[in-house]
Coordinates of C-alpha atoms (C1' of nucleotides) in Angstrom, one line a residue:
Chain A
M1 CA 6.8 -22.4 9.4
S2 CA 4.6 -25.3 8.7
Q3 CA 6.4 -26.2 5.5
P4 CA 9.6 -25.2 3.9
F5 CA 9.1 -21.9 2.1
Q6 CA 11.3 -20.6 -0.5
I7 CA 11.0 -17.2 -2.3
L8 CA 12.5 -17.1 -5.7
V9 CA 13.2 -13.9 -7.6
V10 CA 13.9 -13.6 -11.3
P11 CA 15.5 -10.2 -12.2
G12 CA 14.8 -10.3 -15.9
Q13 CA 11.0 -10.5 -15.4
R14 CA 8.7 -7.7 -16.4
A15 CA 7.3 -8.0 -12.8
P16 CA 9.5 -5.9 -10.5
I17 CA 11.3 -7.7 -7.8
Y18 CA 9.2 -6.3 -4.9
R19 CA 6.1 -7.4 -6.7
Q20 CA 7.4 -10.9 -7.2
I21 CA 8.1 -11.1 -3.4
V22 CA 4.6 -9.8 -2.6
D23 CA 3.0 -12.4 -5.0
Q24 CA 4.9 -15.3 -3.7
V25 CA 4.1 -14.5 -0.1
R26 CA 0.4 -14.0 -0.9
I27 CA 0.1 -17.2 -2.7
A28 CA 2.0 -19.1 0.0
V29 CA -0.5 -17.7 2.5
A30 CA -3.5 -18.4 0.2
T31 CA -2.4 -22.0 -0.2
K32 CA -1.7 -22.5 3.5
I33 CA 2.1 -23.1 3.0
L34 CA 2.4 -20.2 5.3
Q35 CA -0.1 -20.0 8.2
A36 CA -1.2 -17.4 10.7
G37 CA 1.5 -16.8 13.2
D38 CA 4.4 -18.1 11.0
R39 CA 7.5 -15.9 11.0
L40 CA 9.0 -14.6 7.9
P41 CA 12.7 -14.0 7.3
S42 CA 13.8 -10.6 8.4
V43 CA 14.2 -7.9 5.9
R44 CA 17.9 -8.0 6.0
A45 CA 18.1 -11.8 5.9
L46 CA 15.8 -12.1 2.9
A47 CA 17.6 -9.3 1.1
Q48 CA 20.9 -11.1 1.6
E49 CA 19.5 -14.4 0.4
L50 CA 17.9 -12.8 -2.7
V51 CA 20.9 -10.6 -3.3
V52 CA 18.7 -7.6 -3.4
N53 CA 18.6 -4.3 -1.6
P54 CA 16.9 -4.4 1.9
N55 CA 14.7 -1.5 0.8
T56 CA 13.2 -3.7 -1.9
V57 CA 12.2 -6.4 0.6
A58 CA 10.9 -3.7 3.0
K59 CA 8.7 -2.3 0.3
A60 CA 7.2 -5.7 -0.4
Y61 CA 6.6 -6.4 3.3
A62 CA 5.1 -3.0 3.8
E63 CA 2.6 -3.7 1.0
L64 CA 1.7 -7.0 2.5
V65 CA 1.1 -5.3 5.9
R66 CA -1.1 -2.7 4.2
E67 CA -3.1 -5.5 2.6
G68 CA -3.5 -7.3 6.0
V69 CA -1.5 -10.4 5.0
L70 CA 1.3 -9.8 7.3
E71 CA 1.7 -8.1 10.7
S72 CA 4.7 -6.2 11.9
Q73 CA 5.5 -6.6 15.6
P74 CA 8.0 -3.8 16.4
G75 CA 11.4 -5.1 17.2
R76 CA 10.3 -8.7 16.6
G77 CA 9.9 -9.1 12.9
M78 CA 7.0 -10.0 10.5
T79 CA 4.4 -12.7 11.1
V80 CA 1.5 -14.0 9.0
A81 CA -1.7 -12.3 10.2
E82 CA -5.0 -14.0 10.9
K83 CA -6.9 -14.0 7.7
R84 CA -9.3 -11.2 7.2
T85 CA -11.1 -9.9 4.2
V86 CA -9.9 -6.4 3.5
Y87 CA -11.4 -5.6 0.1
T88 CA -15.1 -5.2 -0.7
V89 CA -16.7 -7.7 -3.1
K90 CA -16.8 -5.0 -5.7
E91 CA -13.2 -4.1 -5.3
R92 CA -12.2 -7.8 -5.5
R93 CA -14.3 -8.1 -8.7
R94 CA -12.5 -5.1 -10.1
R95 CA -9.1 -6.4 -9.4
F96 CA -10.1 -9.8 -10.7
E97 CA -11.4 -8.3 -13.9
V98 CA -8.1 -6.5 -14.5
A99 CA -6.2 -9.7 -14.0
L100 CA -8.6 -11.6 -16.2
Q101 CA -8.4 -9.2 -19.1
A102 CA -4.6 -9.1 -18.9
F103 CA -4.4 -12.9 -19.0
V104 CA -6.9 -13.5 -21.8
H105 CA -5.3 -10.8 -23.9
E106 CA -1.9 -12.3 -23.5
A107 CA -3.1 -15.8 -24.3
V108 CA -5.0 -14.7 -27.4
C109 CA -2.0 -12.6 -28.6
L110 CA 0.1 -15.7 -28.2
D111 CA -2.4 -17.5 -30.4
I112 CA -3.2 -20.2 -27.8
A113 CA -6.3 -22.2 -28.6
E114 CA -9.3 -21.6 -26.4
T115 CA -9.7 -25.1 -25.2
E116 CA -6.0 -25.1 -24.3
I117 CA -6.5 -21.9 -22.3
Q118 CA -9.3 -23.4 -20.4
E119 CA -7.5 -26.6 -19.7
A120 CA -4.4 -24.8 -18.5
V121 CA -6.5 -22.7 -16.1
A122 CA -8.2 -25.9 -14.7
E123 CA -4.8 -27.6 -14.4
A124 CA -3.2 -24.6 -12.6
L125 CA -6.1 -24.5 -10.1
A126 CA -5.9 -28.3 -9.5
Q127 CA -2.2 -27.9 -8.8
L128 CA -2.9 -25.2 -6.2
N129 CA -5.4 -27.5 -4.6
R130 CA -2.8 -30.3 -4.3
Q131 CA -0.4 -27.9 -2.7
Q132 CA -3.1 -26.9 -0.1
E133 CA -3.7 -30.5 0.8
K134 CA -0.1 -31.2 1.5
Chain B
M1 CA -8.7 -3.7 -45.5
S2 CA -10.8 -6.8 -45.7
Q3 CA -13.1 -5.6 -42.9
P4 CA -13.6 -2.3 -41.2
F5 CA -11.0 -2.1 -38.5
Q6 CA -11.1 0.2 -35.5
I7 CA -8.5 0.7 -32.9
L8 CA -9.8 1.8 -29.5
V9 CA -7.6 3.3 -26.8
V10 CA -8.6 3.8 -23.2
P11 CA -6.3 6.1 -21.4
G12 CA -7.3 5.2 -17.8
Q13 CA -6.3 1.6 -18.4
R14 CA -3.4 -0.2 -16.7
A15 CA -2.0 -1.1 -20.1
P16 CA 0.0 1.7 -21.6
I17 CA -1.5 3.2 -24.8
Y18 CA 1.3 2.0 -27.1
R19 CA 0.7 -1.5 -25.8
Q20 CA -3.0 -1.3 -26.4
I21 CA -2.3 -0.4 -30.0
V22 CA 0.1 -3.2 -30.4
D23 CA -2.2 -5.8 -28.9
Q24 CA -5.2 -4.7 -31.0
V25 CA -3.3 -4.9 -34.2
R26 CA -1.9 -8.3 -33.2
I27 CA -5.3 -9.7 -32.4
A28 CA -6.8 -8.2 -35.6
V29 CA -4.1 -10.0 -37.6
A30 CA -4.4 -13.2 -35.6
T31 CA -8.1 -13.3 -36.2
K32 CA -7.8 -12.4 -39.9
I33 CA -9.6 -9.1 -39.5
L34 CA -6.4 -7.7 -40.9
Q35 CA -4.8 -9.8 -43.7
A36 CA -1.4 -9.9 -45.4
G37 CA -1.0 -6.8 -47.5
D38 CA -3.6 -4.7 -45.8
R39 CA -2.6 -1.1 -45.2
L40 CA -2.7 0.6 -41.8
P41 CA -3.3 4.3 -41.1
S42 CA -0.2 6.4 -41.1
V43 CA 1.4 7.3 -37.8
R44 CA 0.0 10.9 -38.0
A45 CA -3.4 9.9 -39.1
L46 CA -3.8 7.3 -36.3
A47 CA -2.3 9.6 -33.7
Q48 CA -4.9 12.3 -34.7
E49 CA -7.7 9.8 -34.7
L50 CA -6.8 8.5 -31.2
V51 CA -5.9 11.9 -29.9
V52 CA -2.6 10.6 -28.9
N53 CA 1.0 11.6 -29.2
P54 CA 2.5 10.5 -32.6
N55 CA 5.5 9.1 -30.7
T56 CA 3.2 6.7 -29.1
V57 CA 1.8 5.4 -32.3
A58 CA 5.3 5.3 -33.9
K59 CA 6.5 3.2 -30.9
A60 CA 3.7 0.7 -31.3
Y61 CA 4.3 0.4 -35.1
A62 CA 8.0 -0.1 -34.5
E63 CA 7.3 -2.9 -32.1
L64 CA 5.0 -4.6 -34.6
V65 CA 7.6 -4.3 -37.3
R66 CA 10.2 -5.8 -34.9
E67 CA 7.9 -8.7 -34.3
G68 CA 7.4 -9.2 -38.0
V69 CA 3.6 -8.5 -37.9
L70 CA 3.9 -5.3 -39.9
E71 CA 6.2 -4.2 -42.7
S72 CA 7.2 -0.7 -43.5
Q73 CA 7.1 -0.2 -47.2
P74 CA 8.7 3.1 -48.0
G75 CA 6.2 5.3 -49.7
R76 CA 3.3 3.0 -49.1
G77 CA 3.2 3.2 -45.3
M78 CA 2.7 0.2 -43.0
T79 CA 1.2 -3.1 -44.3
V80 CA 0.5 -6.4 -42.7
A81 CA 3.3 -8.8 -43.3
E82 CA 3.0 -12.3 -44.7
K83 CA 2.4 -14.5 -41.7
R84 CA 5.4 -16.0 -40.2
T85 CA 5.7 -17.4 -36.7
V86 CA 7.3 -14.9 -34.5
Y87 CA 7.8 -16.8 -31.3
T88 CA 9.0 -20.3 -31.1
V89 CA 6.6 -22.8 -29.7
K90 CA 8.8 -23.0 -26.6
E91 CA 8.8 -19.3 -26.1
R92 CA 5.1 -19.1 -26.5
R93 CA 4.6 -21.8 -23.9
R94 CA 6.9 -20.0 -21.5
R95 CA 5.1 -16.7 -21.9
F96 CA 1.7 -18.2 -21.6
E97 CA 2.8 -20.1 -18.5
V98 CA 4.0 -16.9 -16.8
A99 CA 0.7 -15.1 -17.7
L100 CA -1.3 -18.1 -16.4
Q101 CA 0.4 -18.3 -13.1
A102 CA 0.1 -14.6 -12.5
F103 CA -3.6 -14.7 -13.2
V104 CA -4.4 -17.8 -11.2
H105 CA -2.4 -16.4 -8.2
E106 CA -4.2 -13.1 -8.2
A107 CA -7.6 -14.9 -8.5
V108 CA -6.8 -17.2 -5.6
C109 CA -5.5 -14.4 -3.5
L110 CA -8.7 -12.5 -4.1
D111 CA -10.6 -15.5 -2.9
I112 CA -12.5 -16.0 -6.1
A113 CA -14.2 -19.4 -6.3
E114 CA -12.8 -21.9 -8.9
T115 CA -15.9 -22.3 -10.8
E116 CA -16.3 -18.6 -11.0
I117 CA -12.7 -18.3 -12.3
Q118 CA -13.4 -20.8 -15.1
E119 CA -16.7 -19.2 -16.1
A120 CA -15.1 -15.8 -16.2
V121 CA -12.3 -17.0 -18.5
A122 CA -14.9 -18.7 -20.7
E123 CA -17.0 -15.5 -20.8
A124 CA -14.0 -13.3 -21.6
L125 CA -13.0 -15.6 -24.5
A126 CA -16.6 -15.6 -25.8
Q127 CA -16.6 -11.9 -25.7
L128 CA -13.5 -11.7 -27.8
N129 CA -15.0 -14.0 -30.3
R130 CA -18.1 -11.8 -30.6
Q131 CA -15.8 -8.9 -31.3
Q132 CA -14.1 -10.9 -34.0
E133 CA -17.3 -11.7 -35.8
K134 CA -18.4 -8.2 -35.9
Chain C
M1 CA -8.5 21.9 -9.4
S2 CA -11.8 23.1 -8.1
Q3 CA -10.3 24.9 -5.2
P4 CA -6.8 26.0 -4.2
F5 CA -5.2 23.1 -2.6
Q6 CA -2.2 23.4 -0.4
I7 CA -0.2 20.6 1.2
L8 CA 1.6 21.4 4.4
V9 CA 4.3 19.3 5.9
V10 CA 5.7 19.6 9.4
P11 CA 9.0 17.7 9.9
G12 CA 9.0 17.6 13.7
Q13 CA 5.7 15.7 13.8
R14 CA 5.5 12.1 15.0
A15 CA 3.7 11.3 11.8
P16 CA 6.2 10.7 9.0
I17 CA 6.2 13.1 6.1
Y18 CA 4.8 10.6 3.6
R19 CA 1.9 9.9 5.9
Q20 CA 1.2 13.6 6.3
I21 CA 1.0 13.9 2.5
V22 CA -1.3 10.8 2.3
D23 CA -3.6 12.2 5.0
Q24 CA -3.9 15.6 3.5
V25 CA -4.7 14.3 0.1
R26 CA -7.3 11.9 1.5
I27 CA -9.0 14.5 3.5
A28 CA -9.0 16.9 0.6
V29 CA -10.7 14.3 -1.5
A30 CA -13.1 13.3 1.3
T31 CA -14.2 16.9 1.7
K32 CA -14.5 17.6 -2.1
I33 CA -11.7 20.1 -2.1
L34 CA -10.2 17.7 -4.7
Q35 CA -12.6 16.1 -7.1
A36 CA -12.5 13.2 -9.5
G37 CA -10.3 14.1 -12.4
D38 CA -8.3 16.8 -10.7
R39 CA -4.6 16.7 -11.4
L40 CA -2.1 16.7 -8.5
P41 CA 1.3 18.3 -8.6
S42 CA 4.0 16.1 -10.1
V43 CA 6.2 14.1 -7.8
R44 CA 9.1 16.3 -8.5
A45 CA 7.2 19.6 -8.3
L46 CA 5.6 18.7 -4.9
A47 CA 9.0 17.4 -3.6
Q48 CA 10.6 20.7 -4.5
E49 CA 7.8 22.7 -3.0
L50 CA 7.9 20.8 0.3
V51 CA 11.7 20.6 0.3
V52 CA 11.5 16.9 0.5
N53 CA 13.0 14.0 -1.4
P54 CA 11.0 13.0 -4.5
N55 CA 11.0 9.4 -3.2
T56 CA 9.0 10.5 -0.2
V57 CA 6.3 12.1 -2.3
A58 CA 6.3 9.1 -4.7
K59 CA 5.8 6.8 -1.7
A60 CA 2.8 8.8 -0.6
Y61 CA 1.3 8.9 -4.1
A62 CA 1.8 5.1 -4.5
E63 CA -0.1 4.4 -1.3
L64 CA -2.9 6.6 -2.5
V65 CA -3.1 4.7 -5.7
R66 CA -3.2 1.4 -3.9
E67 CA -6.1 2.7 -1.8
G68 CA -7.9 3.8 -5.0
V69 CA -7.8 7.5 -4.1
L70 CA -5.5 8.5 -7.0
E71 CA -4.9 7.1 -10.4
S72 CA -1.6 7.1 -12.2
Q73 CA -1.8 7.7 -15.9
P74 CA 1.6 6.7 -17.3
G75 CA 3.5 9.7 -18.6
R76 CA 0.7 12.1 -17.7
G77 CA 0.8 12.4 -13.9
M78 CA -1.6 11.7 -11.0
T79 CA -5.3 12.4 -11.0
V80 CA -8.0 11.9 -8.4
A81 CA -9.9 8.7 -9.1
E82 CA -13.6 8.2 -9.2
K83 CA -14.7 7.4 -5.7
R84 CA -14.9 3.7 -5.0
T85 CA -15.2 1.8 -1.7
V86 CA -12.2 -0.4 -1.4
Y87 CA -12.4 -1.7 2.1
T88 CA -15.0 -4.0 3.5
V89 CA -17.3 -2.8 6.2
K90 CA -15.5 -4.9 8.7
E91 CA -12.1 -3.6 7.6
R92 CA -13.3 -0.1 7.9
R93 CA -14.6 -0.8 11.4
R94 CA -11.3 -2.3 12.3
R95 CA -9.4 0.8 11.1
F96 CA -11.8 3.1 12.7
E97 CA -11.5 1.3 16.1
V98 CA -7.7 1.6 16.0
A99 CA -7.9 5.3 15.3
L100 CA -10.6 5.7 18.0
Q101 CA -8.6 4.0 20.7
A102 CA -5.5 6.0 19.9
F103 CA -7.4 9.2 20.1
V104 CA -9.3 8.5 23.3
H105 CA -6.1 7.3 25.0
E106 CA -4.2 10.4 24.1
A107 CA -7.1 12.6 25.2
V108 CA -7.4 10.9 28.6
C109 CA -3.6 10.9 29.1
L110 CA -3.7 14.6 28.5
D111 CA -6.4 14.9 31.2
I112 CA -8.9 16.5 28.9
A113 CA -12.4 16.5 30.4
E114 CA -14.9 14.1 28.7
T115 CA -17.4 16.8 27.8
E116 CA -14.6 18.8 26.2
I117 CA -13.5 15.8 24.2
Q118 CA -17.0 15.3 22.8
E119 CA -17.4 19.0 22.0
A120 CA -14.1 19.1 20.3
V121 CA -15.1 16.1 18.1
A122 CA -18.4 17.7 17.2
E123 CA -16.7 21.0 16.4
A124 CA -14.1 19.3 14.2
L125 CA -16.8 17.5 12.3
A126 CA -18.8 20.7 11.8
Q127 CA -15.7 22.4 10.5
L128 CA -15.2 19.7 7.9
N129 CA -18.8 20.1 6.8
R130 CA -18.3 23.8 6.3
Q131 CA -15.3 23.0 4.1
Q132 CA -17.4 20.7 2.0
E133 CA -20.1 23.2 1.4
K134 CA -17.6 25.7 0.1
Chain D
M1 CA -1.4 0.8 46.5
S2 CA -4.8 2.1 47.2
Q3 CA -6.4 -0.3 44.7
P4 CA -5.3 -3.4 43.0
F5 CA -3.5 -2.2 39.9
Q6 CA -2.9 -4.4 36.9
I7 CA -0.9 -3.6 33.8
L8 CA -1.9 -5.4 30.7
V9 CA 0.2 -5.5 27.6
V10 CA -1.0 -6.6 24.2
P11 CA 1.9 -7.4 21.8
G12 CA 0.0 -7.4 18.6
Q13 CA -1.1 -3.8 19.1
R14 CA -0.1 -0.9 17.1
A15 CA 1.2 0.9 20.2
P16 CA 4.6 -0.3 21.2
I17 CA 4.8 -2.2 24.5
Y18 CA 6.8 0.5 26.4
R19 CA 4.1 3.0 25.4
Q20 CA 1.3 0.8 26.6
I21 CA 3.0 0.6 30.0
V22 CA 3.5 4.4 30.1
D23 CA -0.1 5.1 29.2
Q24 CA -1.6 2.7 31.7
V25 CA 0.5 4.1 34.5
R26 CA -0.4 7.6 33.5
I27 CA -4.1 6.8 33.3
A28 CA -4.0 5.0 36.6
V29 CA -2.4 8.1 38.2
A30 CA -4.8 10.5 36.4
T31 CA -7.8 8.5 37.7
K32 CA -6.4 8.1 41.2
I33 CA -6.1 4.3 41.0
L34 CA -2.5 5.0 41.8
Q35 CA -1.9 7.8 44.3
A36 CA 1.2 9.8 45.4
G37 CA 3.6 7.6 47.3
D38 CA 2.3 4.3 45.9
R39 CA 5.0 1.9 45.0
L40 CA 5.3 0.2 41.6
P41 CA 6.7 -3.2 40.9
S42 CA 10.4 -3.3 40.2
V43 CA 11.6 -3.3 36.7
R44 CA 12.5 -7.0 36.9
A45 CA 9.3 -8.0 38.6
L46 CA 7.1 -6.3 36.1
A47 CA 9.2 -7.5 33.2
Q48 CA 8.8 -11.1 34.4
E49 CA 5.1 -10.6 35.0
L50 CA 4.5 -9.2 31.5
V51 CA 6.9 -11.6 29.9
V52 CA 8.6 -8.7 28.3
N53 CA 12.2 -7.5 28.0
P54 CA 13.4 -5.7 31.1
N55 CA 14.8 -2.9 28.9
T56 CA 11.3 -2.2 27.8
V57 CA 10.0 -1.7 31.3
A58 CA 13.0 0.3 32.2
K59 CA 12.4 2.6 29.2
A60 CA 8.7 3.1 30.2
Y61 CA 9.7 3.9 33.8
A62 CA 12.4 6.3 32.6
E63 CA 9.9 8.2 30.5
L64 CA 7.5 8.4 33.4
V65 CA 10.2 9.8 35.6
R66 CA 11.1 12.3 32.9
E67 CA 7.5 13.4 32.8
G68 CA 7.4 13.8 36.6
V69 CA 4.8 11.1 37.1
L70 CA 7.1 8.7 39.0
E71 CA 10.0 9.2 41.2
S72 CA 12.9 6.9 41.6
Q73 CA 13.8 6.6 45.3
P74 CA 17.1 4.7 45.6
G75 CA 16.6 1.6 47.6
R76 CA 12.8 1.9 47.7
G77 CA 12.1 1.5 43.9
M78 CA 9.7 3.6 41.9
T79 CA 6.9 5.6 43.6
V80 CA 4.2 7.8 42.3
A81 CA 5.2 11.4 42.6
E82 CA 3.3 14.3 44.1
K83 CA 1.1 15.6 41.4
R84 CA 2.4 18.4 39.4
T85 CA 1.4 19.6 36.0
V86 CA 3.7 18.2 33.4
Y87 CA 2.5 19.9 30.3
T88 CA 1.5 23.5 30.1
V89 CA -2.1 24.1 29.2
K90 CA -1.0 25.4 25.8
E91 CA 1.1 22.3 25.1
R92 CA -1.8 20.0 26.2
R93 CA -4.2 21.9 23.8
R94 CA -1.7 21.5 21.0
R95 CA -1.2 17.8 21.5
F96 CA -4.9 17.2 21.9
E97 CA -5.7 19.2 18.7
V98 CA -3.2 17.1 16.7
A99 CA -4.7 13.8 18.0
L100 CA -8.2 15.1 17.3
Q101 CA -7.5 16.1 13.7
A102 CA -5.8 12.8 13.0
F103 CA -8.8 10.9 14.4
V104 CA -11.5 12.9 12.6
H105 CA -9.6 12.8 9.4
E106 CA -9.3 9.0 9.5
A107 CA -12.9 8.6 10.4
V108 CA -14.1 10.8 7.6
C109 CA -11.8 9.1 5.1
L110 CA -13.3 5.8 6.2
D111 CA -16.7 7.2 5.5
I112 CA -18.0 6.7 9.0
A113 CA -21.2 8.6 9.7
E114 CA -20.9 11.5 12.0
T115 CA -23.4 10.3 14.6
E116 CA -21.6 7.0 14.6
I117 CA -18.3 8.8 15.3
Q118 CA -19.8 10.6 18.2
E119 CA -21.4 7.6 19.6
A120 CA -18.2 5.6 19.3
V121 CA -16.3 8.3 21.2
A122 CA -18.9 8.3 24.0
E123 CA -18.8 4.6 24.2
A124 CA -15.0 4.4 24.4
L125 CA -15.0 7.0 27.1
A126 CA -17.7 5.1 29.0
Q127 CA -15.6 2.0 28.8
L128 CA -12.6 3.7 30.3
N129 CA -14.8 4.9 33.1
R130 CA -15.9 1.4 33.8
Q131 CA -12.3 0.3 34.0
Q132 CA -11.6 3.0 36.4
E133 CA -14.4 2.0 38.7
K134 CA -13.2 -1.5 38.9
Chain E
dG1 C1' 18.9 -7.9 16.8
dT2 C1' 14.0 -6.2 14.4
dG3 C1' 11.3 -2.9 11.0
dG4 C1' 10.4 2.2 9.4
dT5 C1' 11.7 6.5 7.2
dC6 C1' 14.3 9.3 4.5
dT7 C1' 17.9 11.1 1.3
dA8 C1' 20.6 11.0 -2.9
dG9 C1' 20.9 9.5 -7.1
dA10 C1' 20.5 6.2 -11.1
dC11 C1' 17.9 4.2 -14.8
dC12 C1' 13.7 2.8 -17.0
dA13 C1' 9.0 3.1 -19.4
dC14 C1' 5.8 6.1 -21.2
dA15 C1' 3.7 10.4 -23.6
Chain F
dG1 C1' 8.1 16.2 -19.3
dT2 C1' 5.5 12.1 -16.2
dG3 C1' 5.7 8.1 -12.6
dG4 C1' 8.1 3.5 -11.1
dT5 C1' 11.9 0.7 -9.4
dC6 C1' 16.1 0.0 -7.3
dT7 C1' 20.5 0.7 -4.9
dA8 C1' 23.4 2.5 -1.2
dG9 C1' 23.5 4.1 3.0
dA10 C1' 22.0 6.8 7.2
dC11 C1' 19.4 7.2 11.3
dC12 C1' 15.5 6.1 14.3
dA13 C1' 12.3 3.4 17.4
dC14 C1' 11.8 -0.8 19.6
dA15 C1' 12.8 -5.5 22.1

DNA sequence: GTGGTCTAGACCACA
DNA sequence: GTGGTCTAGACCACA
């Protein structure tokens, strides 16, 4: 791996464990912390590390393979796949719209000021960029 | 009620129905469309109006009472409570941060351009404002 | 459902059970045997019918939801989603190419004559068309 | 060997390595590139050449012996067996039909036009022929 | 050793 | 009633 990569799982979250794993791998790949060809920890190793059932890790990995983020090489483990665009523009729009509405809704319900929302988004994006540059 | 107030429920949505009800009441209160003392439709009336299981409405109201947004006044039904802060500042920050990260992650993974993300957030907020004014 | 729809599962096949379910639902949707809005049997009902573990059916349904073929309405079961194109042209090409190579390979290894292969493909396509027209 | 014969193995493929070896030997025999009595490289030699685990080559050869394609002649290594029909006509039909349905289903689900499917099959067969001629 | 599939069964959220 | 998640554990294919 190009950089140390650490998956963290928080059990009390509303996001299920397998989804937390999926998201963290996806973002690590998106920000180049993980690059094409990098090996991931084996299902059993990661399960042990996270103190989680191997099935849960396997479920996360399987979803990432289906999405084209990872590749499974039988008998040899999981590696990061060459980047390829799997979803259509429309499908990506649709998924983005769902995420957007969920976020804005939550923010408004929490009574966060609009300018603060916007600044927080800008800051979060800037932070991702800094990670990429590293 | 100070203004006409309409709850809309979309069954095909990712958000469960009871949550849609909760959120819409919360936003209506946050934006003063509903004000302290305003009465809400009874569980049965709302359930009938939304063509939804009464249990679902009851669950939503119960959550709003738990949060201190509504008050159940025996014999008078549900009314909007005097405003009091439900979440501590720290808790609100924490929840907002979680929602923010989830959203930005998804957007980056979907390969949406940064400017587009920002514009989409601005647009979504503007749209909520227009709904409020109505 | 617009037409009687029957899922058949053969345990001795090299295709795992959950994949057989996925494929049969997909083809039923592709050939209009199942149409947008149609309800599918519940996880438990189908599991019982196929004498299979409910987890296996749930796995198949989950994959179909991820692909955008089915929609899960919490508490109300699975329905066929409005058709939408999820994969990019390139991704569809890639998946088609994999299926094509696997098929041609198998056919050649089985020593089937080329003309026979072509005719069989034509016949299989014609048969699907007849199903659609029904 | 009557003609130069080269086995190629692609690790990133969906087909496991041992299967790729089996298939390539089978096709070479079916297309007379390898003829009865021809010798194959030893397990170790081929494993070294393909940079692959010797177990994998051994497994492939064992399957080919089981199918009657190769013969193990103690002290002389593996040779191509006299041709005999391995599968009954009925069994071949059955296997071909399964492969055909799987392919056509996938193609239809991916929304590939019929003419395109047919052309792709023709092209894939033509490509195999060109390989044979080499 | 690696991942993939499946069963059995628990518990949860939701309607 | 519905589906979703997770655990525990078996067994398989593959390298």
